[in-house]
């Protein structure tokens, strides 16, 4: 659901690309391997082209990793078929293309074009699950009971054919009208069951709107959007598959998990103390996730509370293991063991984690090239996660600065999302290496000695989020004056008016 959008003039993102050291093209040998693979016939695997799969992604996407089909099981419950692009079929171990994907780690998205993990020949062509074309896939079949509990998991290499490329806006419109296409007609029902199960086990989802920069004719538009219900339901199918993959790897004592510590009790207690002043109801016995699920992020006080809750989600990591199980295998946000396996076109780790699952499920040895990669993946993924996050954040900050550079001195209405806390920094829970949270210019830690008080504010129009100086009332609307907007350094600063 789009909340707000504002047109920005023409912007050059080239400096940001150079600053992050993003590659401009693929080495000739890697490109040649991709083209040869794209032209080669599909492998002889199970034919599942009769399953009427569909993809569901943003409208402009062409790197389509997943396709699904949902059905009721005879006797009750559901069958989820989830096809994931079989990238390992196209990337030869030890080849030039594999080497280049390790250098990149993941696709980096920028408004003026992505920097793909794989050449477009594959990522938006022969490996993408585009409609009306046979593709190599790993097909997960997950059976659920009537309450959404997993009762059976199978996976196999297969040839599949998507019937349609659906997008979130169109699907949400169809859902609102009660006219969802048959392959995903059950998505609202299954998604709601999975969300409810997650909340019962303690899962935490932060419903923060995202800032995006999108092309608009000769310029750009800065968009603030929150996830619609169908987007959230779709995410549950990916989470379901990731949890199934983690269970397979833990049972086989080898794999790669996405882990995160559970929120610390003292951090939850501090968040509970913040609820009252912000007008957030937190009944006894209700979990953090359940409280957040009932909030409207478009309301300033709720948005401020959600922003405070982001402090709980610290320490996400990739954890590789082989023989000895991880001491803490769970992901605190999912409240279960979880692995990334559903986006191999865009994320390097998924290719190897999927290969582990296939081998374990089929009762064979994990290939040497996969086993050898596991201990190296956490460092590569952590490093490239930082690059991808910096690109996303940098593009938004640049668009904000360009949009506002001629409006210095103007006054705007803003909601206060975060304030510098006066408590000692030692009281703030941090994991080693953690920086500020997503799009958080300062975080809600202690104010630095000698630093003017301030915090983070979110403007209504244009949809800008930036640092603001002055005494700020958390969760309230206040007038703020634009002090500076610097496109070169991508900095915007306000002060309370």
PDB file of C-alpha atoms in Angstrom, residues 40-258:
ATOM      1  CA  UNK A  40      21.790 -25.374 -22.851  1.00  0.00           C
ATOM      2  CA  UNK A  41      18.801 -27.756 -22.560  1.00  0.00           C
ATOM      3  CA  UNK A  42      17.232 -28.218 -19.147  1.00  0.00           C
ATOM      4  CA  UNK A  43      18.451 -31.209 -17.133  1.00  0.00           C
ATOM      5  CA  UNK A  44      16.492 -34.473 -17.120  1.00  0.00           C
ATOM      6  CA  UNK A  45      14.537 -34.094 -13.877  1.00  0.00           C
ATOM      7  CA  UNK A  46      10.954 -34.615 -12.737  1.00  0.00           C
ATOM      8  CA  UNK A  47       8.377 -32.976 -14.984  1.00  0.00           C
ATOM      9  CA  UNK A  48       6.086 -30.816 -12.849  1.00  0.00           C
ATOM     10  CA  UNK A  49       4.927 -28.479 -15.594  1.00  0.00           C
ATOM     11  CA  UNK A  50       1.357 -29.610 -14.913  1.00  0.00           C
ATOM     12  CA  UNK A  51       1.345 -27.709 -11.592  1.00  0.00           C
ATOM     13  CA  UNK A  52      -0.280 -24.315 -12.314  1.00  0.00           C
ATOM     14  CA  UNK A  53       2.262 -22.154 -10.508  1.00  0.00           C
ATOM     15  CA  UNK A  54       2.227 -18.341 -10.448  1.00  0.00           C
ATOM     16  CA  UNK A  55       4.752 -15.758  -9.266  1.00  0.00           C
ATOM     17  CA  UNK A  56       3.959 -12.823  -6.983  1.00  0.00           C
ATOM     18  CA  UNK A  57       6.434  -9.922  -6.903  1.00  0.00           C
ATOM     19  CA  UNK A  58       6.668  -6.153  -7.362  1.00  0.00           C
ATOM     20  CA  UNK A  59       5.344  -5.250 -10.811  1.00  0.00           C
ATOM     21  CA  UNK A  60       8.718  -4.214 -12.247  1.00  0.00           C
ATOM     22  CA  UNK A  61      10.631  -7.307 -11.080  1.00  0.00           C
ATOM     23  CA  UNK A  62      12.051  -9.762 -13.590  1.00  0.00           C
ATOM     24  CA  UNK A  63      14.399 -11.726 -11.317  1.00  0.00           C
ATOM     25  CA  UNK A  64      11.655 -14.094 -10.172  1.00  0.00           C
ATOM     26  CA  UNK A  65      12.926 -16.596  -7.598  1.00  0.00           C
ATOM     27  CA  UNK A  66       9.656 -18.157  -6.442  1.00  0.00           C
ATOM     28  CA  UNK A  67       6.394 -19.475  -7.834  1.00  0.00           C
ATOM     29  CA  UNK A  68       3.585 -21.066  -5.818  1.00  0.00           C
ATOM     30  CA  UNK A  69       0.448 -23.127  -5.978  1.00  0.00           C
ATOM     31  CA  UNK A  70      -1.842 -23.587  -2.985  1.00  0.00           C
ATOM     32  CA  UNK A  71      -4.489 -26.277  -2.622  1.00  0.00           C
ATOM     33  CA  UNK A  72      -6.623 -28.003  -0.033  1.00  0.00           C
ATOM     34  CA  UNK A  73      -5.656 -31.523   0.948  1.00  0.00           C
ATOM     35  CA  UNK A  74      -8.253 -34.279   0.877  1.00  0.00           C
ATOM     36  CA  UNK A  75      -9.396 -34.804   4.434  1.00  0.00           C
ATOM     37  CA  UNK A  76      -8.402 -31.320   5.572  1.00  0.00           C
ATOM     38  CA  UNK A  77      -5.406 -29.053   5.663  1.00  0.00           C
ATOM     39  CA  UNK A  78      -3.422 -27.519   2.834  1.00  0.00           C
ATOM     40  CA  UNK A  79      -0.698 -28.341   0.321  1.00  0.00           C
ATOM     41  CA  UNK A  80       1.829 -25.615  -0.466  1.00  0.00           C
ATOM     42  CA  UNK A  81       3.893 -26.096  -3.608  1.00  0.00           C
ATOM     43  CA  UNK A  82       6.735 -23.603  -3.772  1.00  0.00           C
ATOM     44  CA  UNK A  83       9.105 -23.644  -6.735  1.00  0.00           C
ATOM     45  CA  UNK A  84      12.474 -21.935  -6.250  1.00  0.00           C
ATOM     46  CA  UNK A  85      14.733 -21.094  -9.209  1.00  0.00           C
ATOM     47  CA  UNK A  86      17.406 -23.813  -9.453  1.00  0.00           C
ATOM     48  CA  UNK A  87      20.427 -21.559  -9.823  1.00  0.00           C
ATOM     49  CA  UNK A  88      22.901 -24.368  -9.085  1.00  0.00           C
ATOM     50  CA  UNK A  89      21.857 -25.949 -12.393  1.00  0.00           C
ATOM     51  CA  UNK A  90      23.215 -22.871 -14.195  1.00  0.00           C
ATOM     52  CA  UNK A  91      26.382 -22.126 -12.178  1.00  0.00           C
ATOM     53  CA  UNK A  92      29.249 -24.591 -12.535  1.00  0.00           C
ATOM     54  CA  UNK A  93      31.247 -25.212  -9.336  1.00  0.00           C
ATOM     55  CA  UNK A  94      34.779 -23.897  -9.723  1.00  0.00           C
ATOM     56  CA  UNK A  95      33.945 -21.817 -12.799  1.00  0.00           C
ATOM     57  CA  UNK A  96      34.415 -18.133 -13.529  1.00  0.00           C
ATOM     58  CA  UNK A  97      30.745 -17.376 -12.882  1.00  0.00           C
ATOM     59  CA  UNK A  98      30.784 -18.982  -9.450  1.00  0.00           C
ATOM     60  CA  UNK A  99      33.891 -16.963  -8.565  1.00  0.00           C
ATOM     61  CA  UNK A 100      32.188 -13.734  -9.617  1.00  0.00           C
ATOM     62  CA  UNK A 101      29.048 -14.484  -7.594  1.00  0.00           C
ATOM     63  CA  UNK A 102      31.235 -14.905  -4.517  1.00  0.00           C
ATOM     64  CA  UNK A 103      32.701 -11.483  -5.169  1.00  0.00           C
ATOM     65  CA  UNK A 104      29.225  -9.945  -5.374  1.00  0.00           C
ATOM     66  CA  UNK A 105      27.405 -11.961  -2.693  1.00  0.00           C
ATOM     67  CA  UNK A 106      23.958 -10.614  -3.518  1.00  0.00           C
ATOM     68  CA  UNK A 107      22.052  -8.351  -5.858  1.00  0.00           C
ATOM     69  CA  UNK A 108      22.288  -4.676  -4.939  1.00  0.00           C
ATOM     70  CA  UNK A 109      19.215  -2.643  -5.861  1.00  0.00           C
ATOM     71  CA  UNK A 110      19.480   1.015  -6.866  1.00  0.00           C
ATOM     72  CA  UNK A 111      16.823   3.254  -8.399  1.00  0.00           C
ATOM     73  CA  UNK A 112      18.682   3.537 -11.721  1.00  0.00           C
ATOM     74  CA  UNK A 113      19.209  -0.217 -12.099  1.00  0.00           C
ATOM     75  CA  UNK A 114      20.327  -3.174 -10.029  1.00  0.00           C
ATOM     76  CA  UNK A 115      23.801  -4.675  -9.734  1.00  0.00           C
ATOM     77  CA  UNK A 116      22.849  -8.338 -10.112  1.00  0.00           C
ATOM     78  CA  UNK A 117      24.374 -11.374  -8.467  1.00  0.00           C
ATOM     79  CA  UNK A 118      24.119 -13.191 -11.807  1.00  0.00           C
ATOM     80  CA  UNK A 119      24.195 -11.828 -15.369  1.00  0.00           C
ATOM     81  CA  UNK A 120      20.781 -10.711 -16.624  1.00  0.00           C
ATOM     82  CA  UNK A 121      21.005 -13.558 -19.138  1.00  0.00           C
ATOM     83  CA  UNK A 122      20.218 -15.789 -16.152  1.00  0.00           C
ATOM     84  CA  UNK A 123      18.751 -13.585 -13.429  1.00  0.00           C
ATOM     85  CA  UNK A 124      16.123 -12.000 -15.687  1.00  0.00           C
ATOM     86  CA  UNK A 125      16.168 -14.706 -18.342  1.00  0.00           C
ATOM     87  CA  UNK A 126      16.902 -18.416 -18.394  1.00  0.00           C
ATOM     88  CA  UNK A 127      16.937 -18.946 -14.611  1.00  0.00           C
ATOM     89  CA  UNK A 128      14.054 -16.605 -13.722  1.00  0.00           C
ATOM     90  CA  UNK A 129      10.621 -18.181 -13.271  1.00  0.00           C
ATOM     91  CA  UNK A 130       9.046 -16.017 -15.951  1.00  0.00           C
ATOM     92  CA  UNK A 131       5.603 -17.053 -17.185  1.00  0.00           C
ATOM     93  CA  UNK A 132       4.956 -19.481 -20.036  1.00  0.00           C
ATOM     94  CA  UNK A 133       8.501 -20.872 -20.110  1.00  0.00           C
ATOM     95  CA  UNK A 134       9.884 -24.137 -18.760  1.00  0.00           C
ATOM     96  CA  UNK A 135      12.459 -23.569 -16.052  1.00  0.00           C
ATOM     97  CA  UNK A 136      14.700 -25.594 -13.743  1.00  0.00           C
ATOM     98  CA  UNK A 137      13.478 -25.349 -10.151  1.00  0.00           C
ATOM     99  CA  UNK A 138      13.685 -26.919  -6.741  1.00  0.00           C
ATOM    100  CA  UNK A 139      10.067 -27.725  -5.911  1.00  0.00           C
ATOM    101  CA  UNK A 140       9.134 -27.754  -2.232  1.00  0.00           C
ATOM    102  CA  UNK A 141       5.904 -29.510  -1.265  1.00  0.00           C
ATOM    103  CA  UNK A 142       4.830 -28.665   2.282  1.00  0.00           C
ATOM    104  CA  UNK A 143       1.688 -30.191   3.738  1.00  0.00           C
ATOM    105  CA  UNK A 144      -0.108 -28.326   6.514  1.00  0.00           C
ATOM    106  CA  UNK A 145      -2.876 -29.368   8.870  1.00  0.00           C
ATOM    107  CA  UNK A 146      -6.050 -27.337   9.270  1.00  0.00           C
ATOM    108  CA  UNK A 147      -4.314 -25.031  11.799  1.00  0.00           C
ATOM    109  CA  UNK A 148      -1.310 -24.357   9.556  1.00  0.00           C
ATOM    110  CA  UNK A 149       1.057 -26.780  11.287  1.00  0.00           C
ATOM    111  CA  UNK A 150       3.578 -28.563   9.066  1.00  0.00           C
ATOM    112  CA  UNK A 151       2.881 -32.290   8.756  1.00  0.00           C
ATOM    113  CA  UNK A 152       5.041 -33.188   5.745  1.00  0.00           C
ATOM    114  CA  UNK A 153       7.903 -31.764   3.666  1.00  0.00           C
ATOM    115  CA  UNK A 154       9.344 -32.952   0.345  1.00  0.00           C
ATOM    116  CA  UNK A 155      11.617 -31.327  -2.212  1.00  0.00           C
ATOM    117  CA  UNK A 156      12.971 -32.288  -5.597  1.00  0.00           C
ATOM    118  CA  UNK A 157      14.610 -30.912  -8.696  1.00  0.00           C
ATOM    119  CA  UNK A 158      11.956 -30.408 -11.334  1.00  0.00           C
ATOM    120  CA  UNK A 159      10.959 -28.687 -14.547  1.00  0.00           C
ATOM    121  CA  UNK A 160       8.191 -26.183 -13.905  1.00  0.00           C
ATOM    122  CA  UNK A 161       6.210 -23.594 -15.856  1.00  0.00           C
ATOM    123  CA  UNK A 162       4.685 -20.509 -14.302  1.00  0.00           C
ATOM    124  CA  UNK A 163       1.267 -19.552 -15.649  1.00  0.00           C
ATOM    125  CA  UNK A 164       1.294 -15.863 -14.736  1.00  0.00           C
ATOM    126  CA  UNK A 165       3.421 -13.046 -13.323  1.00  0.00           C
ATOM    127  CA  UNK A 166       1.281 -11.436 -10.642  1.00  0.00           C
ATOM    128  CA  UNK A 167       2.108  -8.243  -8.752  1.00  0.00           C
ATOM    129  CA  UNK A 168       1.244  -7.101  -5.237  1.00  0.00           C
ATOM    130  CA  UNK A 169      -0.974  -4.178  -6.202  1.00  0.00           C
ATOM    131  CA  UNK A 170      -3.076  -6.202  -8.630  1.00  0.00           C
ATOM    132  CA  UNK A 171      -3.342  -9.173  -6.295  1.00  0.00           C
ATOM    133  CA  UNK A 172      -4.349  -6.993  -3.360  1.00  0.00           C
ATOM    134  CA  UNK A 173      -7.036  -5.428  -5.524  1.00  0.00           C
ATOM    135  CA  UNK A 174      -8.249  -8.893  -6.554  1.00  0.00           C
ATOM    136  CA  UNK A 175      -8.233 -10.071  -2.930  1.00  0.00           C
ATOM    137  CA  UNK A 176     -10.272  -7.062  -1.824  1.00  0.00           C
ATOM    138  CA  UNK A 177     -12.803  -7.885  -4.549  1.00  0.00           C
ATOM    139  CA  UNK A 178     -12.838 -11.600  -3.685  1.00  0.00           C
ATOM    140  CA  UNK A 179     -11.457 -12.597  -7.102  1.00  0.00           C
ATOM    141  CA  UNK A 180      -8.012 -14.081  -6.434  1.00  0.00           C
ATOM    142  CA  UNK A 181      -6.767 -16.451  -9.146  1.00  0.00           C
ATOM    143  CA  UNK A 182      -7.081 -20.142  -8.273  1.00  0.00           C
ATOM    144  CA  UNK A 183      -3.368 -20.893  -7.665  1.00  0.00           C
ATOM    145  CA  UNK A 184      -3.257 -18.399  -4.767  1.00  0.00           C
ATOM    146  CA  UNK A 185      -6.924 -18.188  -3.767  1.00  0.00           C
ATOM    147  CA  UNK A 186      -6.027 -19.764  -0.410  1.00  0.00           C
ATOM    148  CA  UNK A 187      -3.170 -17.362   0.316  1.00  0.00           C
ATOM    149  CA  UNK A 188      -5.146 -15.096   2.697  1.00  0.00           C
ATOM    150  CA  UNK A 189      -6.410 -18.107   4.654  1.00  0.00           C
ATOM    151  CA  UNK A 190      -3.038 -19.867   4.862  1.00  0.00           C
ATOM    152  CA  UNK A 191      -1.151 -16.618   5.469  1.00  0.00           C
ATOM    153  CA  UNK A 192      -3.427 -15.681   8.375  1.00  0.00           C
ATOM    154  CA  UNK A 193      -2.956 -19.121   9.945  1.00  0.00           C
ATOM    155  CA  UNK A 194       0.822 -18.886   9.644  1.00  0.00           C
ATOM    156  CA  UNK A 195       0.892 -15.365  11.072  1.00  0.00           C
ATOM    157  CA  UNK A 196      -1.211 -16.496  14.038  1.00  0.00           C
ATOM    158  CA  UNK A 197       1.090 -19.481  14.648  1.00  0.00           C
ATOM    159  CA  UNK A 198       4.103 -17.211  14.527  1.00  0.00           C
ATOM    160  CA  UNK A 199       2.632 -14.812  17.081  1.00  0.00           C
ATOM    161  CA  UNK A 200       1.804 -17.702  19.412  1.00  0.00           C
ATOM    162  CA  UNK A 201       5.394 -18.934  19.386  1.00  0.00           C
ATOM    163  CA  UNK A 202       6.739 -15.399  19.942  1.00  0.00           C
ATOM    164  CA  UNK A 203       7.613 -14.152  16.432  1.00  0.00           C
ATOM    165  CA  UNK A 204       8.195 -10.401  16.051  1.00  0.00           C
ATOM    166  CA  UNK A 205       7.436  -8.490  12.869  1.00  0.00           C
ATOM    167  CA  UNK A 206       8.190  -4.776  12.599  1.00  0.00           C
ATOM    168  CA  UNK A 207       5.478  -3.177  10.406  1.00  0.00           C
ATOM    169  CA  UNK A 208       7.641  -0.182   9.477  1.00  0.00           C
ATOM    170  CA  UNK A 209       6.853   1.579   6.191  1.00  0.00           C
ATOM    171  CA  UNK A 210       9.750   1.524   3.732  1.00  0.00           C
ATOM    172  CA  UNK A 211      11.129   4.468   1.799  1.00  0.00           C
ATOM    173  CA  UNK A 212      11.766   3.774  -1.888  1.00  0.00           C
ATOM    174  CA  UNK A 213      13.079   5.869  -4.758  1.00  0.00           C
ATOM    175  CA  UNK A 214      11.312   5.040  -8.024  1.00  0.00           C
ATOM    176  CA  UNK A 215      11.705   6.396 -11.576  1.00  0.00           C
ATOM    177  CA  UNK A 216       9.039   8.857 -12.701  1.00  0.00           C
ATOM    178  CA  UNK A 217       9.527  10.140 -16.246  1.00  0.00           C
ATOM    179  CA  UNK A 218      12.628  12.328 -16.325  1.00  0.00           C
ATOM    180  CA  UNK A 219      12.806  12.413 -12.522  1.00  0.00           C
ATOM    181  CA  UNK A 220      12.226  10.256  -9.492  1.00  0.00           C
ATOM    182  CA  UNK A 221       9.603   9.870  -6.836  1.00  0.00           C
ATOM    183  CA  UNK A 222      10.272   9.299  -3.167  1.00  0.00           C
ATOM    184  CA  UNK A 223       7.712   6.815  -1.889  1.00  0.00           C
ATOM    185  CA  UNK A 224       6.772   5.736   1.607  1.00  0.00           C
ATOM    186  CA  UNK A 225       4.915   2.451   1.550  1.00  0.00           C
ATOM    187  CA  UNK A 226       3.752  -0.089   4.075  1.00  0.00           C
ATOM    188  CA  UNK A 227       3.271  -3.779   3.245  1.00  0.00           C
ATOM    189  CA  UNK A 228      -0.241  -4.737   2.219  1.00  0.00           C
ATOM    190  CA  UNK A 229      -1.946  -7.850   3.619  1.00  0.00           C
ATOM    191  CA  UNK A 230      -1.209  -9.960   0.533  1.00  0.00           C
ATOM    192  CA  UNK A 231       2.473  -9.046   0.677  1.00  0.00           C
ATOM    193  CA  UNK A 232       2.591 -10.150   4.313  1.00  0.00           C
ATOM    194  CA  UNK A 233       0.791 -13.410   3.481  1.00  0.00           C
ATOM    195  CA  UNK A 234       3.226 -14.059   0.652  1.00  0.00           C
ATOM    196  CA  UNK A 235       6.161 -13.537   3.030  1.00  0.00           C
ATOM    197  CA  UNK A 236       4.725 -16.238   5.270  1.00  0.00           C
ATOM    198  CA  UNK A 237       5.150 -18.856   2.522  1.00  0.00           C
ATOM    199  CA  UNK A 238       8.830 -17.967   2.276  1.00  0.00           C
ATOM    200  CA  UNK A 239       9.197 -18.127   6.072  1.00  0.00           C
ATOM    201  CA  UNK A 240       7.424 -21.491   6.125  1.00  0.00           C
ATOM    202  CA  UNK A 241       9.893 -22.865   3.574  1.00  0.00           C
ATOM    203  CA  UNK A 242      12.885 -21.387   5.382  1.00  0.00           C
ATOM    204  CA  UNK A 243      11.820 -23.041   8.640  1.00  0.00           C
ATOM    205  CA  UNK A 244      11.352 -26.382   6.870  1.00  0.00           C
ATOM    206  CA  UNK A 245      14.847 -26.037   5.389  1.00  0.00           C
ATOM    207  CA  UNK A 246      16.339 -25.277   8.811  1.00  0.00           C
ATOM    208  CA  UNK A 247      14.704 -28.361  10.304  1.00  0.00           C
ATOM    209  CA  UNK A 248      16.169 -30.533   7.539  1.00  0.00           C
ATOM    210  CA  UNK A 249      19.655 -29.131   8.071  1.00  0.00           C
ATOM    211  CA  UNK A 250      19.522 -29.432  11.849  1.00  0.00           C
ATOM    212  CA  UNK A 251      18.370 -33.041  11.568  1.00  0.00           C
ATOM    213  CA  UNK A 252      21.266 -33.708   9.177  1.00  0.00           C
ATOM    214  CA  UNK A 253      23.736 -31.745  11.359  1.00  0.00           C
ATOM    215  CA  UNK A 254      25.038 -29.655   8.467  1.00  0.00           C
ATOM    216  CA  UNK A 255      23.912 -26.415   6.910  1.00  0.00           C
ATOM    217  CA  UNK A 256      23.672 -22.639   7.061  1.00  0.00           C
ATOM    218  CA  UNK A 257      21.116 -20.899   9.264  1.00  0.00           C
ATOM    219  CA  UNK A 258      19.982 -17.307   9.546  1.00  0.00           C
TER     220      UNK A 258
END
